XYZ file of C-alpha atoms in Angstrom:
562
model
C 233.814 -32.089 168.143
C 230.850 -31.786 170.509
C 229.418 -28.426 171.375
C 230.084 -27.060 174.884
C 227.061 -27.131 177.166
C 225.882 -24.081 179.095
C 223.383 -24.697 181.892
C 221.450 -21.653 183.099
C 219.596 -22.139 186.383
C 216.612 -19.803 186.673
C 214.626 -17.815 184.102
C 214.009 -14.588 185.953
C 215.295 -11.267 184.666
C 218.945 -12.326 184.847
C 218.541 -15.901 183.607
C 216.187 -15.009 180.762
C 218.446 -12.247 179.486
C 221.504 -14.511 179.750
C 219.793 -17.171 177.651
C 218.576 -14.641 175.087
C 222.001 -13.019 174.750
C 223.780 -16.361 174.472
C 221.323 -17.636 171.889
C 221.994 -14.590 169.740
C 225.783 -14.628 170.119
C 226.620 -18.310 169.858
C 224.284 -19.178 166.943
C 224.219 -22.914 167.652
C 227.904 -23.031 168.657
C 226.851 -24.052 172.176
C 224.215 -26.310 173.684
C 222.201 -23.940 175.885
C 220.030 -25.555 178.557
C 217.666 -23.477 180.701
C 216.494 -25.088 183.959
C 213.386 -23.453 185.420
C 210.308 -24.565 187.420
C 207.903 -22.885 184.962
C 207.794 -22.572 181.183
C 207.541 -18.781 181.293
C 209.454 -15.657 182.217
C 207.450 -13.532 184.666
C 207.512 -9.766 184.189
C 207.325 -8.885 187.879
C 206.787 -5.080 187.696
C 203.287 -5.610 186.283
C 202.280 -8.280 188.809
C 200.326 -5.770 190.990
C 198.119 -5.096 187.968
C 197.287 -8.800 187.795
C 196.243 -8.755 191.455
C 194.100 -5.683 190.800
C 192.335 -7.164 187.791
C 193.866 -4.786 185.228
C 195.826 -7.463 183.378
C 194.975 -11.085 182.780
C 197.611 -13.442 184.267
C 199.061 -14.676 180.976
C 199.837 -11.115 179.906
C 202.778 -10.911 182.306
C 204.135 -14.354 181.372
C 206.404 -14.712 178.358
C 206.852 -18.169 176.828
C 210.420 -19.419 177.175
C 210.244 -21.837 174.256
C 208.465 -19.279 172.097
C 210.980 -16.462 172.612
C 214.314 -18.240 173.147
C 215.381 -19.956 169.922
C 218.149 -22.551 170.180
C 217.595 -22.860 173.951
C 216.453 -26.184 175.418
C 214.060 -25.834 178.362
C 214.195 -28.355 181.202
C 211.325 -28.035 183.683
C 212.494 -28.520 187.259
C 213.908 -26.995 190.423
C 217.625 -27.189 191.113
C 218.255 -28.768 194.503
C 221.991 -29.405 194.465
C 225.124 -28.280 192.650
C 228.380 -30.261 192.536
C 231.138 -27.889 191.443
C 233.765 -30.621 191.275
C 231.714 -32.989 189.123
C 230.212 -30.045 187.190
C 226.657 -31.263 187.602
C 223.313 -29.775 188.651
C 220.744 -32.019 190.298
C 217.099 -31.080 189.922
C 213.583 -32.307 190.663
C 210.990 -32.133 187.906
C 207.310 -31.153 188.371
C 206.299 -34.795 188.873
C 208.819 -35.392 191.645
C 211.436 -37.294 189.637
C 215.090 -36.370 189.912
C 217.554 -35.623 187.146
C 221.104 -34.436 186.608
C 222.529 -31.970 184.103
C 226.247 -31.811 183.332
C 227.783 -28.544 182.214
C 230.874 -26.915 180.764
C 229.653 -23.498 181.865
C 227.138 -22.817 184.618
C 225.116 -19.631 185.143
C 223.364 -19.312 188.507
C 220.447 -16.904 188.184
C 218.080 -18.354 190.775
C 216.798 -14.992 192.005
C 215.246 -14.370 195.401
C 212.401 -15.356 197.712
C 210.265 -13.564 200.296
C 212.201 -12.209 203.265
C 210.783 -12.919 206.709
C 211.346 -11.016 209.910
C 211.041 -12.472 213.429
C 207.483 -11.210 213.921
C 205.108 -13.632 215.683
C 202.277 -14.860 213.495
C 203.527 -13.476 210.184
C 204.491 -16.832 208.671
C 201.054 -18.230 209.497
C 198.831 -15.302 208.547
C 200.625 -13.251 205.875
C 201.150 -13.862 202.174
C 203.961 -12.628 199.988
C 203.939 -11.160 196.520
C 206.721 -12.734 194.477
C 204.952 -15.040 192.046
C 201.890 -15.397 189.872
C 200.128 -17.795 192.303
C 200.391 -15.184 195.079
C 198.926 -12.482 192.820
C 196.033 -14.737 191.806
C 195.399 -15.662 195.432
C 195.358 -11.998 196.494
C 192.958 -11.079 193.687
C 190.487 -13.773 194.758
C 190.965 -13.086 198.466
C 190.351 -9.338 198.172
C 187.267 -9.933 196.018
C 185.923 -12.448 198.536
C 186.470 -10.107 201.484
C 184.563 -7.297 199.771
C 181.695 -9.656 198.942
C 181.553 -10.980 202.517
C 181.808 -7.461 203.928
C 178.893 -6.287 201.776
C 176.735 -9.122 203.125
C 177.813 -8.746 206.769
C 175.261 -7.476 209.286
C 177.850 -6.778 211.957
C 179.688 -3.447 211.619
C 182.951 -4.756 213.106
C 182.956 -7.789 210.824
C 182.334 -5.606 207.798
C 185.092 -3.176 208.790
C 187.593 -5.974 209.398
C 186.970 -7.603 206.043
C 187.335 -4.410 204.025
C 190.572 -3.399 205.775
C 193.741 -4.446 203.938
C 197.245 -4.127 205.404
C 200.373 -4.030 203.245
C 203.698 -4.205 205.069
C 206.623 -2.706 203.194
C 206.467 0.598 201.304
C 209.109 -0.315 198.760
C 208.575 -0.689 195.020
C 206.232 -3.682 195.279
C 204.276 -2.711 198.391
C 203.619 0.813 197.141
C 202.209 -0.482 193.855
C 200.107 -3.161 195.582
C 198.499 -0.567 197.873
C 197.971 1.932 195.046
C 196.420 -0.616 192.687
C 194.498 -2.302 195.507
C 192.697 0.876 196.587
C 191.496 1.477 193.029
C 190.413 -2.155 192.678
C 188.352 -2.299 195.864
C 186.775 1.092 195.173
C 185.550 -0.311 191.860
C 184.250 -3.478 193.521
C 182.090 -1.610 196.025
C 180.458 0.512 193.339
C 178.472 -2.544 192.293
C 178.328 -4.093 195.751
C 178.051 -1.211 198.238
C 179.189 -1.613 201.830
C 177.376 -0.265 204.875
C 176.525 3.400 204.675
C 179.556 5.623 205.219
C 182.072 2.804 204.866
C 184.664 2.312 202.129
C 187.568 -0.093 201.688
C 190.603 0.895 203.713
C 194.196 0.169 202.735
C 197.081 0.632 205.167
C 200.669 0.852 203.933
C 203.221 0.373 206.694
C 206.999 0.759 206.727
C 209.591 1.291 209.412
C 211.414 3.660 207.027
C 210.752 7.411 207.287
C 209.201 7.591 203.794
C 207.678 5.433 201.072
C 210.029 4.143 198.377
C 213.029 4.718 200.661
C 215.402 3.118 198.149
C 214.481 5.580 195.371
C 214.941 9.292 194.762
C 213.186 11.469 197.344
C 211.187 13.280 194.666
C 209.723 9.967 193.504
C 208.901 9.191 197.115
C 207.114 12.504 197.603
C 205.050 12.034 194.447
C 204.041 8.486 195.359
C 203.161 9.509 198.923
C 200.925 12.328 197.687
C 199.098 10.104 195.196
C 198.509 7.399 197.788
C 197.128 9.787 200.406
C 194.883 11.567 197.876
C 193.495 8.171 196.899
C 192.687 7.349 200.525
C 195.528 4.972 201.396
C 196.516 5.242 205.056
C 200.311 5.601 204.795
C 202.152 5.078 208.079
C 205.903 5.448 208.025
C 208.059 4.690 211.047
C 205.570 1.945 211.907
C 205.995 -1.807 211.921
C 204.004 -4.920 212.804
C 204.717 -6.505 216.172
C 202.286 -9.414 215.938
C 199.898 -10.945 213.428
C 196.835 -13.003 214.266
C 193.933 -14.478 212.334
C 191.828 -11.412 213.161
C 194.314 -8.577 212.760
C 197.752 -7.104 213.391
C 199.267 -5.292 216.353
C 201.364 -2.309 215.320
C 204.529 -0.999 216.940
C 202.601 1.982 218.333
C 200.299 -0.390 220.237
C 197.251 -0.076 217.967
C 195.460 -3.284 216.961
C 194.055 -3.196 213.437
C 191.215 -5.612 212.703
C 191.853 -7.171 209.304
C 191.661 -10.464 207.421
C 194.351 -9.469 204.901
C 198.085 -9.091 205.504
C 200.304 -8.678 202.427
C 204.025 -9.061 203.172
C 206.231 -6.932 200.893
C 209.153 -6.179 203.201
C 211.756 -7.257 200.681
C 213.534 -10.321 199.413
C 216.450 -12.554 200.283
C 218.617 -14.575 197.903
C 217.400 -18.028 196.953
C 218.712 -20.506 199.576
C 220.208 -22.692 196.833
C 223.314 -20.498 196.577
C 224.126 -21.046 200.258
C 224.904 -24.679 199.443
C 227.390 -23.986 196.662
C 230.247 -23.855 199.152
C 231.784 -20.570 198.004
C 232.192 -17.226 199.819
C 229.002 -15.331 200.459
C 228.050 -11.726 201.127
C 224.844 -11.361 203.144
C 223.386 -14.480 201.591
C 224.544 -13.686 198.051
C 227.237 -15.556 196.138
C 230.357 -13.426 195.720
C 231.494 -12.904 192.136
C 234.107 -10.731 190.427
C 233.259 -7.806 188.119
C 233.004 -10.308 185.244
C 230.297 -12.209 187.157
C 232.540 -15.255 187.621
C 232.811 -17.178 190.898
C 236.397 -16.905 192.214
C 238.191 -20.239 191.959
C 235.652 -21.550 189.446
C 235.940 -19.540 186.214
C 233.433 -21.874 184.544
C 230.707 -20.752 186.991
C 228.922 -17.424 186.588
C 226.293 -15.905 188.880
C 224.005 -12.927 188.318
C 220.791 -11.337 189.527
C 219.563 -11.238 193.114
C 221.554 -14.323 194.118
C 224.914 -12.735 193.210
C 226.898 -10.088 195.074
C 228.250 -8.139 192.091
C 230.822 -5.419 192.853
C 229.505 -1.950 192.051
C 232.356 -0.357 190.106
C 230.613 3.013 190.343
C 230.642 2.790 194.151
C 233.832 1.009 195.264
C 233.317 -1.296 198.217
C 229.595 -1.743 197.576
C 227.542 -4.290 195.661
C 224.777 -3.724 193.150
C 221.260 -3.650 194.565
C 218.794 -6.525 194.234
C 216.614 -4.933 191.560
C 215.128 -6.058 188.257
C 217.094 -3.365 186.439
C 220.418 -4.726 187.665
C 219.379 -8.344 187.085
C 218.415 -7.584 183.467
C 221.794 -5.918 182.842
C 223.664 -8.657 184.718
C 222.135 -11.195 182.356
C 223.312 -9.356 179.282
C 226.883 -9.105 180.580
C 226.837 -12.741 181.734
C 225.728 -13.837 178.273
C 228.562 -11.912 176.640
C 231.142 -13.256 179.082
C 230.026 -16.875 178.747
C 230.225 -16.523 174.966
C 233.673 -14.930 175.309
C 234.852 -17.955 177.298
C 234.225 -19.971 174.092
C 236.105 -17.485 171.966
C 233.055 -15.539 170.777
C 233.703 -11.852 171.398
C 235.501 -10.384 174.391
C 234.453 -10.358 178.002
C 233.415 -7.199 179.785
C 233.144 -6.038 183.404
C 229.731 -5.111 184.737
C 229.190 -1.365 184.870
C 225.912 0.475 184.972
C 224.522 3.949 184.644
C 221.266 4.809 186.389
C 218.730 5.834 183.765
C 215.953 6.464 186.280
C 212.962 4.596 187.684
C 209.234 4.413 187.024
C 206.548 3.484 189.568
C 203.076 2.828 188.154
C 200.496 3.909 190.732
C 197.388 2.809 188.847
C 194.945 4.688 186.691
C 196.787 7.512 184.947
C 199.059 8.214 187.911
C 202.734 7.296 188.256
C 206.041 8.620 189.541
C 209.020 8.637 187.193
C 212.427 10.225 186.720
C 213.702 9.201 183.277
C 217.289 10.414 182.820
C 216.940 12.226 186.157
C 213.949 14.351 185.087
C 211.215 14.130 187.778
C 207.711 13.546 186.395
C 204.296 13.012 187.945
C 200.652 12.739 186.932
C 199.432 11.528 183.516
C 202.756 12.276 181.809
C 204.577 10.046 184.277
C 201.891 7.400 183.754
C 202.475 7.516 180.012
C 206.241 7.220 180.481
C 205.849 4.322 182.944
C 203.620 2.301 180.632
C 205.759 3.096 177.627
C 208.816 1.880 179.516
C 207.149 -1.391 180.480
C 205.979 -2.050 176.931
C 209.493 -1.446 175.650
C 211.094 -3.599 178.354
C 208.776 -6.593 178.011
C 210.221 -9.296 175.735
C 206.731 -10.322 174.550
C 202.953 -9.815 174.884
C 203.178 -6.077 174.200
C 200.035 -5.899 172.078
C 198.034 -7.966 174.560
C 199.166 -5.829 177.500
C 198.309 -2.614 175.640
C 194.902 -4.058 174.728
C 194.162 -4.894 178.376
C 195.121 -1.366 179.414
C 192.783 0.059 176.788
C 189.899 -2.201 177.840
C 190.448 -1.324 181.499
C 190.175 2.355 180.621
C 186.753 1.965 178.969
C 185.156 -1.067 180.658
C 184.531 -1.977 184.319
C 186.669 -4.716 185.801
C 185.267 -8.181 186.393
C 185.100 -8.707 190.136
C 184.730 -12.472 190.343
C 186.523 -15.209 192.248
C 188.087 -18.039 190.284
C 189.156 -20.028 193.345
C 192.197 -21.473 191.587
C 194.755 -20.740 194.323
C 194.093 -21.460 197.997
C 195.727 -19.944 201.042
C 197.692 -23.100 201.863
C 199.010 -23.196 198.289
C 201.073 -20.015 198.705
C 202.923 -20.144 202.041
C 204.963 -17.063 202.842
C 208.055 -19.130 203.589
C 208.791 -20.802 200.272
C 211.912 -21.511 198.249
C 209.711 -21.487 195.136
C 207.229 -18.569 195.192
C 206.618 -19.108 191.475
C 204.918 -22.446 192.195
C 201.658 -23.055 194.039
C 201.433 -26.124 196.278
C 199.059 -28.679 194.766
C 196.886 -31.181 196.643
C 197.983 -34.698 195.786
C 201.179 -33.423 194.160
C 204.471 -35.301 194.390
C 206.913 -34.801 197.193
C 210.195 -33.247 196.193
C 213.120 -35.593 196.425
C 216.498 -34.356 197.568
C 219.705 -35.880 196.235
C 221.341 -38.334 198.555
C 224.847 -36.928 198.577
C 226.604 -33.612 198.883
C 229.114 -32.068 196.527
C 231.934 -34.116 198.021
C 230.082 -37.421 197.768
C 229.098 -37.510 201.436
C 225.485 -37.356 202.651
C 223.992 -33.910 202.295
C 224.035 -31.983 205.561
C 220.585 -30.633 206.349
C 221.996 -28.535 209.177
C 224.039 -26.168 207.061
C 223.474 -22.455 207.358
C 220.735 -20.938 205.218
C 220.841 -17.792 203.201
C 220.118 -14.683 205.211
C 218.345 -11.598 204.019
C 219.573 -8.054 204.261
C 219.643 -8.375 207.990
C 222.476 -10.876 208.208
C 225.078 -12.919 206.432
C 224.211 -16.194 204.826
C 227.360 -17.843 206.147
C 230.098 -19.502 204.164
C 227.903 -22.197 202.676
C 230.565 -24.813 203.341
C 227.986 -27.610 203.511
C 225.512 -28.074 200.696
C 221.800 -27.816 201.489
C 219.738 -29.227 198.629
C 217.032 -26.743 197.679
C 214.268 -29.311 197.505
C 215.078 -30.665 200.932
C 215.156 -27.210 202.480
C 211.831 -26.420 200.840
C 210.209 -29.640 201.982
C 211.306 -29.209 205.574
C 210.705 -25.496 206.015
C 207.681 -24.693 203.860
C 204.362 -24.950 205.717
C 202.584 -25.740 202.458
C 204.974 -28.406 201.195
C 203.940 -31.438 203.198
C 202.400 -34.759 202.177
C 199.242 -33.969 200.230
C 195.799 -35.513 200.750
C 195.004 -38.807 199.098
C 193.318 -37.839 195.787
C 191.050 -40.905 196.046
C 189.779 -39.723 199.411
C 189.066 -36.244 198.072
C 186.434 -37.548 195.682
C 184.147 -38.721 198.470
C 184.374 -35.636 200.645
C 182.561 -32.330 200.516
C 185.210 -29.774 199.448
C 183.579 -27.131 201.611
C 183.292 -29.291 204.694
C 184.483 -27.332 207.753
C 187.264 -28.607 209.912
C 188.954 -30.701 207.253
C 192.721 -30.604 207.415
C 194.456 -28.589 204.734
C 196.880 -30.406 202.476
C 200.124 -31.145 204.223
C 198.742 -30.542 207.700
C 198.892 -34.059 209.016
C 198.919 -35.048 212.626
C 201.935 -36.868 213.940
C 205.541 -35.976 214.554
C 206.827 -37.012 211.135
C 204.249 -35.185 209.047
C 205.822 -33.330 206.199
C 209.376 -34.484 206.784
C 210.982 -35.984 203.693
C 212.262 -39.521 203.943
C 215.616 -39.498 205.668
C 215.531 -35.793 206.485
C 217.014 -34.865 209.814
C 215.053 -32.737 212.304
C 215.770 -29.044 211.989
C 218.632 -27.768 214.054
C 219.064 -24.118 214.998
C 221.802 -23.844 212.379
C 219.396 -24.791 209.602
C 217.018 -21.947 210.313
C 217.039 -18.667 208.478
C 216.908 -15.260 210.086
C 213.157 -15.576 210.651
C 212.911 -19.320 211.167
C 211.920 -18.892 214.803
C 208.470 -17.725 213.743
C 207.954 -20.165 210.851
C 205.932 -23.284 211.625
C 208.080 -26.357 211.272
C 207.084 -29.773 210.032
C 205.567 -30.578 213.404
C 203.644 -27.310 213.675
C 200.491 -26.882 211.565
C 200.206 -23.518 209.889
C 196.920 -21.704 210.339
C 194.660 -21.819 207.259
C 192.672 -18.885 205.945
C 189.557 -18.859 208.197
C 187.345 -17.761 205.306
C 188.582 -20.331 202.844
C 187.481 -23.974 202.747
C 190.306 -26.291 203.615
C 191.130 -29.107 201.234
C 189.806 -32.245 202.918
C 190.795 -35.875 203.073
C 193.113 -38.050 205.089
C 196.811 -37.510 204.686
C 198.978 -40.368 203.536
C 202.674 -40.576 204.357
C 205.279 -39.542 201.850
C 207.107 -42.286 200.034
C 209.541 -43.991 202.363
C 207.832 -42.845 205.574
C 206.252 -45.267 208.005
């Protein structure tokens, strides 16, 4: 008798924990397949420390094959799910398509950057959801400080050493806190003009920082940020972004070359195409994390609307803590569906939060006990070491070295601005010049052609719709992402100066069909997300980073285009 096959889509907090739990419980009684675009699990809470030069990038990545025994990894991005045929279609890193059949399916595809209808944001801001974005920000901030130190013009210098972070939630607060320490260290060896220091602005429309957490944590974080010199502005939003700065809701124009977008996340658009009931862009599941009407399909993490049994009528928040616990319950329940153990409903008890603010500072409330200062910093780092499924010794070693040695403020130039567009269905992947185009499957779940005009997943500001028509993830990404267009001809790149000004960035071809996958229909209003009105479409070139050389070379059409 053949072993049942479990396909897990996504290796974030929920997917990784599901695979780990299943591997332990089933002990080779099931064929576990993990589909993910990368070969690592990313520990997101420490990503701001990568951007600030505290941790090396590989420290926050945990090998999937090295830590998940009896789990088969398939590299690729899911772009279509057929519930009736019980298959998942995916596109691998080289652009080839494949199909995985399943007896049980776990959807743990996570979330992507959430956009708001603010003019210029899609073109000039960068998110903070994946390792490529953190590496880009680290290089970009270093470059701006170096250019500011060499600038003769006061306004130019001030603009380059001003950094704006939008969103004072968990991620934005840590980015601003770590960023201020990082730039202060950079200017010690490369001083700016007399009387000038790097300036970080943290903006949020909410009345306080960390509005989703306990007010005492918020007060502690706010005090640390202001003491460090961060300009915290609550009740303030961005009304417009340009290549030279941002206009705030109070009318002030802030000259800056850096806009970091941390306003929140929205569920991965893949779940909108499953064709099952949704709740604000998230796939509705029962307390056992099963999709109603399809008991063989489970969903967990940010992409699932899981009933909060502690707060009837509400759903669990889109946090790493919930996703990690979802994954454990999903693993148990999938195993129970094979007769291994008994299934359980998802319940949780809040054990507190920790917010690492850089240096020895943090805000924490373990078991409801409010802490601040060095003690909170010790608790926060101890929690992260305990929570990480690998690399603990390496992370601790980097922390120790950072405490006794100066950071290396150098640019590696590995990730360019056009490689990390804000609007992306795959923030964990950087766009690559000369890379393959993603191919969408030809048919929908019912065998008919896939409908590219189906409703997309909305963020917290609106419902994602019913998802009655399937939108393949790869197709949505290829049409909507400014950085996912036909890449330059690699042969042409060899004969061109990589720093030549005016060269088109990869995927920014002239012509009405540039960037549109073969056979893809033009975007209709129904295919746009809540912020699609401000996202450049396939016919609208996104603005490159003015201080970054564009990748040159003529653009060749994608396969199948004329």
